[in-house]
């Protein structure tokens, strides 16, 4: 069982906007603005797309955005494209020896 | 370009150990932490631990304490992760990833498949 909770799957049509949620606790997501999101295509390594809740690394499309409210972080993908079909994982910093916890991942399907 | 090159796939018997290497290129190894993250088949990501290659300091997740050892050879820009007392549920792809901070992983290796048959 993953430390952060994500829906197993989500789907949308090209051009639509979809939101992926990530729920933690007051010890991780709720305690720090240190939430990251990663995109993983089949057979590939994860790719950082959002860090510190809402910041995009250089080269990542503006269609990806992040936010947080309380213990829940969210990733929004606007203008959905076929290439966005992938697994998305959230992560958060947490106190203690286990510094980082991940969500179980959300499989995003473009219809 | 900045990249992390990992060693090849391994097969080990239960109870054995495995060492995976991660060679940095395109940047100075000692400038950033290296993290290890694994992914069991069809499963999610699991953070294992971090190492500061500049001084050898390291830390591991509670689940792996006592079983994981991280070392480095700065002369060849390489970090190693050794996992001992292997079990069948250690079968996974093991990734190394550069840490911009303790919680941001911006460059990932391609992964190393470690198989531990039941």
Short mmCIF file of C-alpha atoms in Angstrom, two decimals:
data_model
loop_
_atom_site.label_atom_id
_atom_site.label_comp_id
_atom_site.label_asym_id
_atom_site.label_seq_id
_atom_site.Cartn_x
_atom_site.Cartn_y
_atom_site.Cartn_z
CA UNK A 1 0.00 0.00 0.00
CA UNK A 2 1.43 3.36 -1.09
CA UNK A 3 1.80 6.22 1.34
CA UNK A 4 -0.01 8.69 -0.92
CA UNK A 5 -3.38 7.85 -2.46
CA UNK A 6 -4.07 8.26 -6.17
CA UNK A 7 -6.94 7.06 -8.34
CA UNK A 8 -5.91 4.01 -10.34
CA UNK A 9 -7.03 5.45 -13.65
CA UNK A 10 -8.46 8.52 -15.34
CA UNK A 11 -9.39 9.21 -18.93
CA UNK A 12 -10.22 12.10 -21.20
CA UNK A 13 -10.70 13.06 -24.82
CA UNK A 14 -8.19 15.06 -26.85
CA UNK A 15 -8.46 18.76 -26.05
CA UNK A 16 -10.11 18.23 -22.67
CA UNK A 17 -8.62 19.04 -19.28
CA UNK A 18 -8.19 16.37 -16.65
CA UNK A 19 -7.08 16.48 -13.03
CA UNK A 20 -5.18 13.82 -11.13
CA UNK A 21 -5.40 13.96 -7.34
CA UNK A 22 -2.94 12.83 -4.70
CA UNK A 23 -4.02 12.59 -1.08
CA UNK A 24 -1.59 12.37 1.80
CA UNK A 25 -1.59 13.38 5.43
CA UNK A 26 -0.60 16.26 7.66
CA UNK A 27 2.84 14.65 7.89
CA UNK A 28 3.65 14.83 4.20
CA UNK A 29 1.53 16.65 1.58
CA UNK A 30 -0.18 18.82 4.18
CA UNK A 31 3.03 19.72 5.98
CA UNK A 32 5.29 20.82 3.13
CA UNK A 33 5.07 22.49 -0.26
CA UNK A 34 7.41 19.79 -1.54
CA UNK A 35 5.13 17.82 -3.85
CA UNK A 36 6.46 16.59 -7.18
CA UNK A 37 4.79 14.91 -10.14
CA UNK A 38 6.39 12.45 -12.56
CA UNK A 39 5.23 11.17 -15.92
CA UNK A 40 6.17 7.63 -16.95
CA UNK A 41 5.58 6.12 -20.36
CA UNK A 42 5.61 2.30 -20.67
CA UNK A 43 9.09 0.86 -20.39
CA UNK A 44 10.65 4.26 -19.72
CA UNK A 45 12.07 6.01 -16.69
CA UNK A 46 9.92 8.57 -14.90
CA UNK A 47 10.22 12.21 -15.96
CA UNK A 48 9.88 15.18 -13.61
CA UNK A 49 7.03 17.45 -14.75
CA UNK A 50 6.13 19.45 -11.61
CA UNK A 51 8.12 20.22 -8.45
CA UNK A 52 7.38 22.16 -5.27
CA UNK A 53 3.62 21.85 -5.90
CA UNK A 54 3.37 24.10 -8.94
CA UNK A 55 6.73 24.72 -10.59
CA UNK A 56 7.53 23.37 -14.04
CA UNK A 57 11.08 22.37 -15.01
CA UNK A 58 12.48 23.95 -18.12
CA UNK A 59 11.15 22.25 -21.23
CA UNK A 60 7.94 20.92 -19.70
CA UNK A 61 4.77 21.99 -21.47
CA UNK A 62 2.67 24.78 -19.94
CA UNK A 63 -0.28 22.42 -20.30
CA UNK A 64 0.85 20.77 -17.07
CA UNK A 65 0.06 22.60 -13.84
CA UNK A 66 -0.01 21.72 -10.16
CA UNK A 67 -1.74 22.89 -7.02
CA UNK A 68 -2.37 21.88 -3.43
CA UNK A 69 -5.10 22.28 -0.85
CA UNK A 70 -4.65 20.86 2.62
CA UNK A 71 -3.54 17.24 2.37
CA UNK A 72 -4.40 16.88 -1.33
CA UNK A 73 -2.24 17.85 -4.29
CA UNK A 74 -3.49 17.98 -7.85
CA UNK A 75 -2.00 17.78 -11.33
CA UNK A 76 -4.01 19.29 -14.17
CA UNK A 77 -3.33 18.54 -17.81
CA UNK A 78 -5.05 20.94 -20.18
CA UNK A 79 -5.54 20.48 -23.91
CA UNK A 80 -5.11 16.73 -23.61
CA UNK A 81 -2.96 15.15 -26.33
CA UNK A 82 -2.33 11.55 -27.31
CA UNK A 83 1.26 11.80 -26.09
CA UNK A 84 -0.02 12.52 -22.56
CA UNK A 85 -1.17 8.94 -22.23
CA UNK A 86 1.09 7.65 -19.45
CA UNK A 87 1.28 6.85 -15.76
CA UNK A 88 1.52 9.79 -13.37
CA UNK A 89 3.04 9.60 -9.91
CA UNK A 90 3.01 12.15 -7.13
CA UNK A 91 5.61 12.30 -4.40
CA UNK A 92 6.08 14.30 -1.24
CA UNK A 93 8.81 15.04 1.24
CA UNK A 94 8.09 13.69 4.69
CA UNK A 95 9.86 13.89 8.01
CA UNK A 96 11.73 10.87 9.34
CA UNK A 97 14.21 8.48 7.79
CA UNK A 98 11.91 7.78 4.85
CA UNK A 99 12.34 11.20 3.29
CA UNK A 100 10.16 10.73 0.23
CA UNK A 101 6.87 8.91 -0.29
CA UNK A 102 5.18 8.21 -3.61
CA UNK A 103 1.62 7.70 -4.66
CA UNK A 104 0.51 4.46 -6.26
CA UNK A 105 0.25 6.08 -9.67
CA UNK A 106 -2.62 7.03 -11.98
CA UNK A 107 -2.90 5.57 -15.47
CA UNK A 108 -4.08 8.33 -17.80
CA UNK A 109 -5.82 7.20 -20.99
CA UNK A 110 -6.57 9.47 -23.92
CA UNK A 111 -9.80 8.27 -25.50
CA UNK B 1 24.20 15.97 -22.00
CA UNK B 2 23.46 15.16 -18.39
CA UNK B 3 22.78 11.46 -17.95
CA UNK B 4 22.99 8.57 -15.53
CA UNK B 5 24.08 5.24 -17.00
CA UNK B 6 23.19 2.14 -15.02
CA UNK B 7 24.60 -1.37 -15.09
CA UNK B 8 22.85 -4.27 -16.76
CA UNK B 9 20.18 -6.69 -15.61
CA UNK B 10 20.97 -9.14 -12.84
CA UNK B 11 19.52 -12.44 -11.63
CA UNK B 12 20.17 -13.52 -8.05
CA UNK B 13 19.08 -16.37 -5.79
CA UNK B 14 17.12 -15.67 -2.60
CA UNK B 15 19.44 -14.70 0.23
CA UNK B 16 22.13 -13.34 -2.09
CA UNK B 17 23.18 -9.71 -2.64
CA UNK B 18 23.21 -7.53 -5.73
CA UNK B 19 25.16 -4.38 -6.55
CA UNK B 20 23.89 -1.90 -9.11
CA UNK B 21 26.04 0.91 -10.47
CA UNK B 22 25.09 4.36 -11.67
CA UNK B 23 27.62 6.43 -13.65
CA UNK B 24 27.11 10.15 -13.98
CA UNK B 25 28.12 12.10 -17.06
CA UNK B 26 27.61 15.65 -18.27
CA UNK B 27 27.89 17.10 -14.78
CA UNK B 28 30.05 16.82 -11.67
CA UNK B 29 28.96 13.85 -9.59
CA UNK B 30 29.75 15.46 -6.24
CA UNK B 31 27.52 18.46 -6.91
CA UNK B 32 24.24 16.58 -6.40
CA UNK B 33 22.85 13.73 -4.33
CA UNK B 34 22.01 10.40 -5.95
CA UNK B 35 18.79 8.65 -4.96
CA UNK B 36 17.67 5.07 -5.51
CA UNK B 37 14.05 4.29 -6.36
CA UNK B 38 12.63 0.93 -7.32
CA UNK B 39 9.54 -0.26 -9.18
CA UNK B 40 8.23 -3.80 -8.88
CA UNK B 41 6.57 -5.25 -12.01
CA UNK B 42 3.29 -3.47 -12.67
CA UNK B 43 3.61 -1.52 -9.43
CA UNK B 44 4.38 2.01 -8.31
CA UNK B 45 7.58 3.77 -7.32
CA UNK B 46 9.28 3.22 -3.96
CA UNK B 47 12.03 5.49 -2.64
CA UNK B 48 14.92 3.53 -1.14
CA UNK B 49 17.54 6.03 -0.09
CA UNK B 50 19.99 8.81 -0.92
CA UNK B 51 23.72 9.39 -1.00
CA UNK B 52 25.80 12.56 -1.02
CA UNK B 53 28.73 11.63 -3.29
CA UNK B 54 30.83 14.54 -2.00
CA UNK B 55 31.28 13.00 1.43
CA UNK B 56 29.69 9.54 1.33
CA UNK B 57 26.87 10.42 3.70
CA UNK B 58 23.78 8.34 3.03
CA UNK B 59 20.35 7.55 4.40
CA UNK B 60 17.75 4.93 3.62
CA UNK B 61 14.04 4.41 3.95
CA UNK B 62 12.85 2.54 7.00
CA UNK B 63 11.87 -0.46 4.88
CA UNK B 64 15.45 -0.94 3.70
CA UNK B 65 17.50 -0.09 6.76
CA UNK B 66 20.05 -2.78 7.45
CA UNK B 67 19.76 -4.23 3.92
CA UNK B 68 20.89 -1.43 1.62
CA UNK B 69 24.39 0.02 1.31
CA UNK B 70 25.32 2.95 -0.91
CA UNK B 71 28.92 3.70 -1.86
CA UNK B 72 30.72 5.75 -4.45
CA UNK B 73 33.91 6.00 -6.49
CA UNK B 74 34.31 9.65 -7.38
CA UNK B 75 37.32 8.91 -9.60
CA UNK B 76 34.97 7.29 -12.10
CA UNK B 77 31.85 9.33 -11.24
CA UNK B 78 29.98 6.24 -10.14
CA UNK B 79 27.65 5.47 -7.27
CA UNK B 80 26.74 1.95 -6.19
CA UNK B 81 23.71 0.50 -4.42
CA UNK B 82 23.98 -2.92 -2.82
CA UNK B 83 20.89 -4.74 -1.56
CA UNK B 84 21.42 -7.83 0.58
CA UNK B 85 19.32 -10.76 1.81
CA UNK B 86 17.35 -10.70 -1.41
CA UNK B 87 13.79 -12.05 -1.52
CA UNK B 88 11.49 -12.75 -4.42
CA UNK B 89 9.59 -9.52 -3.70
CA UNK B 90 12.80 -7.55 -4.33
CA UNK B 91 12.31 -8.32 -8.04
CA UNK B 92 12.04 -4.86 -9.55
CA UNK B 93 13.56 -2.25 -11.80
CA UNK B 94 16.00 -0.18 -9.75
CA UNK B 95 16.49 3.45 -10.80
CA UNK B 96 19.12 5.93 -9.76
CA UNK B 97 18.06 9.57 -9.93
CA UNK B 98 19.83 12.86 -9.41
CA UNK B 99 18.47 14.89 -6.53
CA UNK B 100 18.16 18.66 -6.96
CA UNK B 101 17.01 18.60 -3.35
CA UNK B 102 16.13 15.75 -1.03
CA UNK B 103 12.73 15.49 -2.74
CA UNK B 104 13.18 16.57 -6.39
CA UNK B 105 14.59 14.01 -8.85
CA UNK B 106 15.37 15.70 -12.15
CA UNK B 107 17.52 13.17 -14.04
CA UNK B 108 16.89 9.43 -14.00
CA UNK B 109 18.84 6.44 -15.20
CA UNK B 110 17.15 3.95 -17.51
CA UNK B 111 16.80 1.43 -14.72
CA UNK B 112 18.31 -1.95 -13.89
CA UNK B 113 16.11 -5.04 -13.69
CA UNK B 114 16.97 -7.26 -10.74
CA UNK B 115 15.23 -10.62 -10.74
CA UNK B 116 15.06 -12.87 -7.69
CA UNK B 117 13.25 -16.10 -8.63
CA UNK B 118 10.96 -17.53 -5.97
#
